[in-house]
Amino acid sequence: MAAMIPEFPRWTPFMPNALGDSLQFAPLPPRSDFSEFVSKLDIGDVRARFGFPVEAESLWPLLAPRIPDCRAIGAWNGRSLVGAGMLAKFAPGQWEFALIVRSDLKRRRIGTALVHHAFAKARALGAGEVVAHVRSDNTAARGLVRSLGFVAVGGPGLEQFYAARLSTEQTVG
């Protein structure tokens, strides 16, 4: 039996975070120097996000692939990249979202703010649903997606699939 996926509720245009009002969102520029960001990622967090350890020079194509229908989003605190997300077209009307936040800045609502921004972007791109593929051992990401209205819809073994329907009333944040 398929899980019922509730509509993601309306949210406020700006999600407060522990860094204050300085958190901004912008596309991740190609060939950006994000060595500081990578240096602040714990190997366990990289493994939880990608399923394997990744060298710094190999991380960029995973965070910002140069393919059509893919949007790489950076969460910036001033000039520092503090989180990165990828929004990619998965199917008609459906976009996939994935993210990683600097390990030293976790639990400060940066991931939550990134998801809200991605939902607004996905809605503007015509999405009715956003999906997330989360490793079953990534308890932080599983908790985040569930807290934001995603519903588990299946998945084999180590990977679990979640989906959230987007409301037509959502505002850009």
Coordinates of C-alpha atoms in Angstrom, one line a residue:
M1 CA 0.0 0.0 0.0
A2 CA 1.4 3.4 -1.0
A3 CA 2.0 5.9 1.7
M4 CA -0.2 9.0 1.7
I5 CA 2.0 12.1 1.2
P6 CA 0.5 15.2 2.9
E7 CA 1.1 18.6 1.4
F8 CA 4.0 20.5 2.8
P9 CA 2.5 23.3 4.9
R10 CA 3.0 27.0 4.1
W11 CA 6.0 28.5 5.8
T12 CA 7.3 31.9 6.5
P13 CA 9.6 33.5 3.9
F14 CA 12.7 33.4 6.2
M15 CA 13.6 30.5 8.4
P16 CA 15.5 31.7 11.4
N17 CA 18.8 29.9 12.1
A18 CA 21.4 30.0 14.8
L19 CA 23.7 32.1 12.6
G20 CA 21.2 35.0 12.7
D21 CA 20.0 36.9 9.7
S22 CA 23.3 36.6 7.8
L23 CA 22.4 33.3 6.1
Q24 CA 22.0 33.9 2.3
F25 CA 21.4 31.5 -0.5
A26 CA 23.1 31.6 -3.9
P27 CA 24.0 29.2 -6.7
L28 CA 27.3 27.4 -6.2
P29 CA 29.6 28.9 -8.8
P30 CA 31.6 26.6 -11.0
R31 CA 35.2 26.1 -10.0
S32 CA 34.6 27.8 -6.7
D33 CA 37.3 27.5 -4.0
F34 CA 35.4 25.7 -1.3
S35 CA 38.4 24.1 0.5
E36 CA 37.4 25.8 3.8
F37 CA 34.0 24.1 3.5
V38 CA 35.5 20.7 2.7
S39 CA 38.0 21.1 5.5
K40 CA 35.1 21.5 8.0
L41 CA 33.4 18.3 6.9
D42 CA 33.9 15.3 9.2
I43 CA 34.6 12.1 7.2
G44 CA 31.6 10.4 8.9
D45 CA 29.3 13.2 7.6
V46 CA 30.7 12.7 4.1
R47 CA 30.2 9.0 4.3
A48 CA 26.7 9.4 5.6
R49 CA 25.8 11.8 2.7
F50 CA 27.6 10.0 -0.2
G51 CA 28.0 6.4 1.2
F52 CA 31.7 6.5 0.9
P53 CA 34.6 8.8 1.8
V54 CA 35.3 11.4 -0.9
E55 CA 38.5 13.3 -1.6
A56 CA 38.2 17.1 -1.5
E57 CA 38.8 17.5 -5.3
S58 CA 36.2 14.8 -6.0
L59 CA 33.5 16.4 -3.9
W60 CA 32.8 19.4 -6.1
P61 CA 31.2 17.4 -9.0
L62 CA 29.0 15.6 -6.5
L63 CA 27.8 18.9 -4.9
A64 CA 27.4 20.9 -8.1
P65 CA 27.1 18.5 -11.1
R66 CA 27.1 20.3 -14.5
I67 CA 24.1 18.6 -15.9
P68 CA 20.8 20.0 -17.2
D69 CA 17.9 20.3 -14.8
C70 CA 20.2 20.5 -11.8
R71 CA 20.5 23.4 -9.4
A72 CA 23.4 23.6 -6.9
I73 CA 22.5 25.8 -4.0
G74 CA 24.9 27.3 -1.4
A75 CA 24.1 28.5 2.0
W76 CA 26.5 31.3 2.8
N77 CA 27.3 33.1 6.1
G78 CA 29.1 36.2 4.7
R79 CA 31.8 34.8 2.4
S80 CA 31.8 31.3 4.1
L81 CA 30.0 28.4 2.5
V82 CA 28.2 26.7 5.4
G83 CA 25.9 24.3 3.6
A84 CA 25.4 23.0 0.1
G85 CA 22.3 21.5 -1.6
M86 CA 21.5 20.0 -4.9
L87 CA 18.1 20.1 -6.5
A88 CA 17.8 17.8 -9.6
K89 CA 14.8 17.0 -11.8
F90 CA 13.9 13.4 -11.0
A91 CA 10.7 13.0 -13.1
P92 CA 8.0 15.3 -14.5
G93 CA 6.8 17.5 -11.6
Q94 CA 9.2 15.8 -9.2
W95 CA 12.6 17.1 -8.1
E96 CA 15.1 15.4 -5.8
F97 CA 16.9 17.3 -3.1
A98 CA 20.1 16.4 -1.2
L99 CA 22.3 18.5 1.1
I100 CA 25.3 18.6 3.4
V101 CA 26.1 21.1 6.1
R102 CA 29.5 21.8 7.6
S103 CA 30.1 19.4 10.4
D104 CA 31.1 22.2 12.9
L105 CA 27.8 24.0 12.2
K106 CA 25.3 21.2 12.5
R107 CA 22.1 21.5 14.5
R108 CA 21.8 25.3 13.8
R109 CA 18.9 25.0 11.3
I110 CA 21.1 25.5 8.3
G111 CA 19.8 22.2 6.8
T112 CA 16.2 23.3 7.6
A113 CA 16.7 26.6 5.9
L114 CA 18.3 24.9 2.8
V115 CA 15.3 22.6 2.5
H116 CA 12.9 25.5 2.7
H117 CA 14.8 27.4 0.1
A118 CA 15.0 24.3 -2.1
F119 CA 11.2 23.8 -1.8
A120 CA 10.6 27.3 -2.9
K121 CA 13.0 26.8 -5.9
A122 CA 11.3 23.5 -6.8
R123 CA 7.9 25.1 -6.7
A124 CA 9.1 27.9 -9.0
L125 CA 10.4 25.2 -11.4
G126 CA 6.9 23.6 -11.5
A127 CA 7.5 20.8 -9.0
G128 CA 4.5 19.3 -7.2
E129 CA 6.7 17.0 -5.1
V130 CA 10.3 16.8 -3.8
V131 CA 11.9 13.5 -3.0
A132 CA 15.0 12.7 -0.9
H133 CA 17.0 9.5 -0.9
V134 CA 18.6 9.1 2.5
R135 CA 20.9 6.4 3.7
S136 CA 19.2 4.4 6.5
D137 CA 22.3 4.9 8.8
N138 CA 22.1 8.7 8.4
T139 CA 19.9 9.4 11.4
A140 CA 20.3 13.2 11.3
A141 CA 19.1 13.4 7.7
R142 CA 16.2 11.0 8.4
G143 CA 15.1 13.2 11.3
L144 CA 15.4 16.3 9.3
V145 CA 13.3 15.1 6.4
R146 CA 10.6 13.7 8.7
S147 CA 10.5 16.9 10.7
L148 CA 9.9 18.9 7.5
G149 CA 6.9 16.8 6.3
F150 CA 8.6 14.2 4.2
V151 CA 6.9 10.7 4.3
A152 CA 8.8 7.5 3.9
V153 CA 7.7 5.8 0.6
G154 CA 10.1 2.8 0.5
G155 CA 13.6 2.0 -0.5
P156 CA 15.9 -1.0 -0.7
G157 CA 18.3 -1.8 2.1
L158 CA 20.6 1.0 3.0
E159 CA 18.7 3.7 1.1
Q160 CA 15.3 5.0 2.1
F161 CA 13.1 7.2 -0.1
Y162 CA 11.1 10.1 1.2
A163 CA 8.6 12.4 -0.5
A164 CA 6.9 15.7 0.3
R165 CA 4.1 17.3 -1.8
L166 CA 4.4 21.0 -2.3
S167 CA 1.5 23.3 -1.6
T168 CA 0.5 25.9 -4.3
E169 CA 0.4 28.5 -1.5
Q170 CA 4.1 28.3 -0.6
T171 CA 6.1 31.4 -0.7
V172 CA 9.6 31.9 -1.8
G173 CA 12.0 31.9 1.2

